[in-house]
């Protein structure tokens, strides 16, 4: 039962502001993700919470306790790293027991707690194995067991899945989420993978250059990005530069090259430059069922068959590239240069002021 409060945290390295005045409150039992591109300060922020990196300005509270001046081992946290950080010269059991031995827990209790922790990560029966006898996914489970066994108040993860293959990654992220939920732990999870963040988080903070760009639940970050940066970072989107035209009381006409695109509401004064975010899945092959919606014509350059989806690489009349994702079916028969017409809902197109 722990609430984490970061209060105006700052950390600089020379002239780099790695973490720049960040304030966040993570609720008890919440799975909170720090998401952002390489170098935006995710690891630095996590290390400040863990006690591996000094706080230059600001404070960190676990509930009402200020913890940023405590040494790492007194902060009541479990941390899981990208590279597992498993001791190669210790068995699985000894690796998991490490934190308990350091805390001078009684040996019989250690054995019982290690067994429980290994069962939680589905590694019961692996206690006497050596690290070199384990797969990457199993090694990461050992690392998770080791962080759980000390019964921490808070779990911290720094890109724990990035060394695993794609299939294992999607499987393990569900395991991590279920474990965190069943134990009711407060977790902060670092990733630069937006799909992973969307899939498992209660809330996400998108970071950029050491600052928070936006905080919110996955759906709102994806559907209502507040800046062009967030729109672009949260999954594939088409960013089109355009110029705002007339507002007809319901939609604004934006001209992007030779194409008119409708956007709900008055998004800018006529003549202002804007950026439009058009997600690949909001364009649908035109059919009778979507009559009345605005249309967009494009020419096929190539298609990628992705199993459940087909990604179409198209160009608008003026040559602007645009990607469209559709469910299989008719489009599989299309040849390059085919002309296609799409409909879209203007409410799903986002407009931002041009930088
Ligand atoms: N010990 C250090 N000394 C100097 N600069 C550092 C140090 N640690 C981090 N930085 C700088 O601080 C910035 C943030 O780094 P950080 O490791 O927190 O980024 P990150 O978001 O975790 O990136 P990645 O996704 O690549 O892991 C970077 O510009 C980095 O070069
Ligand atoms: Mg990092």
mmCIF file of N, CA, C and O in Angstrom, residues 289-333:
data_model
loop_
_atom_site.group_PDB
_atom_site.id
_atom_site.type_symbol
_atom_site.label_atom_id
_atom_site.label_comp_id
_atom_site.label_asym_id
_atom_site.label_seq_id
_atom_site.Cartn_x
_atom_site.Cartn_y
_atom_site.Cartn_z
ATOM 1 N N UNK A 289 -21.880 1.865 -47.074
ATOM 2 C CA UNK A 289 -22.242 1.979 -45.656
ATOM 3 C C UNK A 289 -21.729 3.254 -45.022
ATOM 4 O O UNK A 289 -22.170 3.630 -43.960
ATOM 5 N N UNK A 290 -20.776 3.911 -45.643
ATOM 6 C CA UNK A 290 -20.215 5.107 -45.015
ATOM 7 C C UNK A 290 -20.574 6.342 -45.837
ATOM 8 O O UNK A 290 -19.818 7.305 -45.913
ATOM 9 N N UNK A 291 -21.735 6.312 -46.457
ATOM 10 C CA UNK A 291 -22.168 7.443 -47.279
ATOM 11 C C UNK A 291 -22.243 8.699 -46.423
ATOM 12 O O UNK A 291 -22.538 8.644 -45.236
ATOM 13 N N UNK A 292 -21.944 9.828 -47.034
ATOM 14 C CA UNK A 292 -22.062 11.092 -46.319
ATOM 15 C C UNK A 292 -20.755 11.544 -45.683
ATOM 16 O O UNK A 292 -20.610 12.705 -45.331
ATOM 17 N N UNK A 293 -19.799 10.634 -45.546
ATOM 18 C CA UNK A 293 -18.510 11.036 -44.962
ATOM 19 C C UNK A 293 -17.606 11.594 -46.065
ATOM 20 O O UNK A 293 -17.722 11.207 -47.222
ATOM 21 N N UNK A 294 -16.684 12.489 -45.688
ATOM 22 C CA UNK A 294 -15.754 12.991 -46.697
ATOM 23 C C UNK A 294 -14.857 11.881 -47.230
ATOM 24 O O UNK A 294 -14.661 10.864 -46.564
ATOM 25 N N UNK A 295 -14.333 12.116 -48.425
ATOM 26 C CA UNK A 295 -13.535 11.089 -49.097
ATOM 27 C C UNK A 295 -12.132 11.592 -49.416
ATOM 28 O O UNK A 295 -11.897 12.794 -49.473
ATOM 29 N N UNK A 296 -11.264 10.628 -49.636
ATOM 30 C CA UNK A 296 -9.870 10.923 -49.939
ATOM 31 C C UNK A 296 -9.430 9.926 -50.996
ATOM 32 O O UNK A 296 -9.640 8.727 -50.834
ATOM 33 N N UNK A 297 -8.840 10.454 -52.090
ATOM 34 C CA UNK A 297 -8.373 9.520 -53.127
ATOM 35 C C UNK A 297 -6.864 9.352 -53.006
ATOM 36 O O UNK A 297 -6.141 10.302 -52.726
ATOM 37 N N UNK A 298 -6.396 8.127 -53.220
ATOM 38 C CA UNK A 298 -4.956 7.878 -53.163
ATOM 39 C C UNK A 298 -4.601 6.731 -54.094
ATOM 40 O O UNK A 298 -5.453 5.940 -54.480
ATOM 41 N N UNK A 299 -3.310 6.701 -54.428
ATOM 42 C CA UNK A 299 -2.821 5.687 -55.369
ATOM 43 C C UNK A 299 -1.905 4.733 -54.603
ATOM 44 O O UNK A 299 -1.086 5.156 -53.788
ATOM 45 N N UNK A 300 -2.040 3.447 -54.911
ATOM 46 C CA UNK A 300 -1.266 2.432 -54.188
ATOM 47 C C UNK A 300 0.177 2.372 -54.689
ATOM 48 O O UNK A 300 0.424 2.301 -55.888
ATOM 49 N N UNK A 301 1.118 2.397 -53.760
ATOM 50 C CA UNK A 301 2.530 2.213 -54.107
ATOM 51 C C UNK A 301 2.927 0.767 -53.824
ATOM 52 O O UNK A 301 3.461 0.070 -54.670
ATOM 53 N N UNK A 302 2.673 0.318 -52.613
ATOM 54 C CA UNK A 302 2.919 -1.094 -52.279
ATOM 55 C C UNK A 302 2.071 -1.478 -51.096
ATOM 56 O O UNK A 302 1.538 -0.622 -50.392
ATOM 57 N N UNK A 303 1.928 -2.780 -50.894
ATOM 58 C CA UNK A 303 1.193 -3.208 -49.701
ATOM 59 C C UNK A 303 2.021 -4.210 -48.919
ATOM 60 O O UNK A 303 2.816 -4.960 -49.480
ATOM 61 N N UNK A 304 1.845 -4.169 -47.598
ATOM 62 C CA UNK A 304 2.507 -5.132 -46.724
ATOM 63 C C UNK A 304 1.432 -6.007 -46.116
ATOM 64 O O UNK A 304 0.503 -5.499 -45.471
ATOM 65 N N UNK A 305 1.573 -7.305 -46.284
ATOM 66 C CA UNK A 305 0.630 -8.242 -45.677
ATOM 67 C C UNK A 305 1.099 -8.547 -44.262
ATOM 68 O O UNK A 305 2.208 -9.030 -44.067
ATOM 69 N N UNK A 306 0.288 -8.207 -43.253
ATOM 70 C CA UNK A 306 0.723 -8.369 -41.864
ATOM 71 C C UNK A 306 -0.108 -9.411 -41.127
ATOM 72 O O UNK A 306 -0.202 -9.404 -39.914
ATOM 73 N N UNK A 307 -0.735 -10.306 -41.858
ATOM 74 C CA UNK A 307 -1.569 -11.308 -41.204
ATOM 75 C C UNK A 307 -2.982 -10.782 -41.048
ATOM 76 O O UNK A 307 -3.757 -10.771 -41.994
ATOM 77 N N UNK A 308 -3.293 -10.282 -39.852
ATOM 78 C CA UNK A 308 -4.664 -9.816 -39.621
ATOM 79 C C UNK A 308 -4.927 -8.486 -40.324
ATOM 80 O O UNK A 308 -6.055 -8.136 -40.613
ATOM 81 N N UNK A 309 -3.868 -7.734 -40.604
ATOM 82 C CA UNK A 309 -4.020 -6.423 -41.241
ATOM 83 C C UNK A 309 -3.204 -6.361 -42.526
ATOM 84 O O UNK A 309 -2.242 -7.104 -42.690
ATOM 85 N N UNK A 310 -3.608 -5.456 -43.391
ATOM 86 C CA UNK A 310 -2.779 -5.153 -44.555
ATOM 87 C C UNK A 310 -2.440 -3.667 -44.476
ATOM 88 O O UNK A 310 -3.320 -2.834 -44.234
ATOM 89 N N UNK A 311 -1.157 -3.338 -44.596
ATOM 90 C CA UNK A 311 -0.765 -1.930 -44.585
ATOM 91 C C UNK A 311 -0.551 -1.481 -46.020
ATOM 92 O O UNK A 311 0.247 -2.076 -46.761
ATOM 93 N N UNK A 312 -1.272 -0.441 -46.399
ATOM 94 C CA UNK A 312 -1.170 0.077 -47.765
ATOM 95 C C UNK A 312 -0.321 1.341 -47.743
ATOM 96 O O UNK A 312 -0.586 2.260 -46.958
ATOM 97 N N UNK A 313 0.708 1.367 -48.572
ATOM 98 C CA UNK A 313 1.514 2.576 -48.741
ATOM 99 C C UNK A 313 0.947 3.291 -49.958
ATOM 100 O O UNK A 313 1.032 2.773 -51.075
ATOM 101 N N UNK A 314 0.344 4.449 -49.727
ATOM 102 C CA UNK A 314 -0.368 5.153 -50.790
ATOM 103 C C UNK A 314 0.273 6.530 -51.010
ATOM 104 O O UNK A 314 1.046 7.000 -50.172
ATOM 105 N N UNK A 315 -0.087 7.174 -52.112
ATOM 106 C CA UNK A 315 0.246 8.593 -52.263
ATOM 107 C C UNK A 315 -1.009 9.363 -52.643
ATOM 108 O O UNK A 315 -1.857 8.858 -53.383
ATOM 109 N N UNK A 316 -1.102 10.587 -52.105
ATOM 110 C CA UNK A 316 -2.190 11.477 -52.502
ATOM 111 C C UNK A 316 -1.858 12.062 -53.883
ATOM 112 O O UNK A 316 -0.737 11.884 -54.388
ATOM 113 N N UNK A 317 -2.816 12.803 -54.450
ATOM 114 C CA UNK A 317 -2.644 13.328 -55.810
ATOM 115 C C UNK A 317 -1.353 14.129 -55.969
ATOM 116 O O UNK A 317 -0.696 14.088 -57.005
ATOM 117 N N UNK A 318 -0.952 14.863 -54.916
ATOM 118 C CA UNK A 318 0.242 15.704 -55.026
ATOM 119 C C UNK A 318 1.514 14.948 -54.662
ATOM 120 O O UNK A 318 2.579 15.537 -54.539
ATOM 121 N N UNK A 319 1.394 13.635 -54.442
ATOM 122 C CA UNK A 319 2.576 12.843 -54.153
ATOM 123 C C UNK A 319 2.851 12.632 -52.663
ATOM 124 O O UNK A 319 3.765 11.896 -52.303
ATOM 125 N N UNK A 320 2.068 13.262 -51.782
ATOM 126 C CA UNK A 320 2.268 13.084 -50.344
ATOM 127 C C UNK A 320 2.027 11.622 -49.954
ATOM 128 O O UNK A 320 0.974 11.069 -50.262
ATOM 129 N N UNK A 321 3.018 10.983 -49.301
ATOM 130 C CA UNK A 321 2.800 9.593 -48.905
ATOM 131 C C UNK A 321 1.810 9.487 -47.735
ATOM 132 O O UNK A 321 1.785 10.367 -46.857
ATOM 133 N N UNK A 322 1.019 8.437 -47.736
ATOM 134 C CA UNK A 322 0.087 8.213 -46.637
ATOM 135 C C UNK A 322 -0.088 6.704 -46.460
ATOM 136 O O UNK A 322 -0.191 5.971 -47.443
ATOM 137 N N UNK A 323 -0.021 6.267 -45.181
ATOM 138 C CA UNK A 323 -0.186 4.834 -44.907
ATOM 139 C C UNK A 323 -1.589 4.569 -44.393
ATOM 140 O O UNK A 323 -2.132 5.353 -43.617
ATOM 141 N N UNK A 324 -2.141 3.447 -44.818
ATOM 142 C CA UNK A 324 -3.500 3.076 -44.428
ATOM 143 C C UNK A 324 -3.468 1.624 -43.959
ATOM 144 O O UNK A 324 -2.835 0.787 -44.604
ATOM 145 N N UNK A 325 -4.118 1.323 -42.810
ATOM 146 C CA UNK A 325 -4.226 -0.072 -42.360
ATOM 147 C C UNK A 325 -5.646 -0.547 -42.553
ATOM 148 O O UNK A 325 -6.582 0.116 -42.106
ATOM 149 N N UNK A 326 -5.812 -1.663 -43.223
ATOM 150 C CA UNK A 326 -7.154 -2.204 -43.420
ATOM 151 C C UNK A 326 -7.145 -3.696 -43.101
ATOM 152 O O UNK A 326 -6.103 -4.353 -43.141
ATOM 153 N N UNK A 327 -8.319 -4.216 -42.772
ATOM 154 C CA UNK A 327 -8.453 -5.658 -42.621
ATOM 155 C C UNK A 327 -8.325 -6.259 -44.012
ATOM 156 O O UNK A 327 -8.671 -5.622 -44.999
ATOM 157 N N UNK A 328 -7.819 -7.490 -44.094
ATOM 158 C CA UNK A 328 -7.573 -8.140 -45.399
ATOM 159 C C UNK A 328 -8.741 -8.016 -46.375
ATOM 160 O O UNK A 328 -9.361 -6.990 -46.475
ATOM 161 N N UNK A 329 -9.029 -9.048 -47.095
ATOM 162 C CA UNK A 329 -10.174 -9.016 -48.009
ATOM 163 C C UNK A 329 -9.792 -8.469 -49.365
ATOM 164 O O UNK A 329 -8.725 -8.787 -49.893
ATOM 165 N N UNK A 330 -10.665 -7.604 -49.923
ATOM 166 C CA UNK A 330 -10.527 -7.141 -51.304
ATOM 167 C C UNK A 330 -9.161 -6.539 -51.617
ATOM 168 O O UNK A 330 -8.654 -6.693 -52.722
ATOM 169 N N UNK A 331 -8.583 -5.836 -50.638
ATOM 170 C CA UNK A 331 -7.350 -5.104 -50.943
ATOM 171 C C UNK A 331 -6.210 -6.036 -51.315
ATOM 172 O O UNK A 331 -5.242 -5.622 -51.940
ATOM 173 N N UNK A 332 -6.323 -7.320 -50.945
ATOM 174 C CA UNK A 332 -5.240 -8.251 -51.257
ATOM 175 C C UNK A 332 -5.065 -8.441 -52.761
ATOM 176 O O UNK A 332 -3.993 -8.817 -53.222
ATOM 177 N N UNK A 333 -6.118 -8.163 -53.519
ATOM 178 C CA UNK A 333 -6.039 -8.341 -54.967
ATOM 179 C C UNK A 333 -5.497 -7.097 -55.675
ATOM 180 O O UNK A 333 -5.247 -7.128 -56.866
#
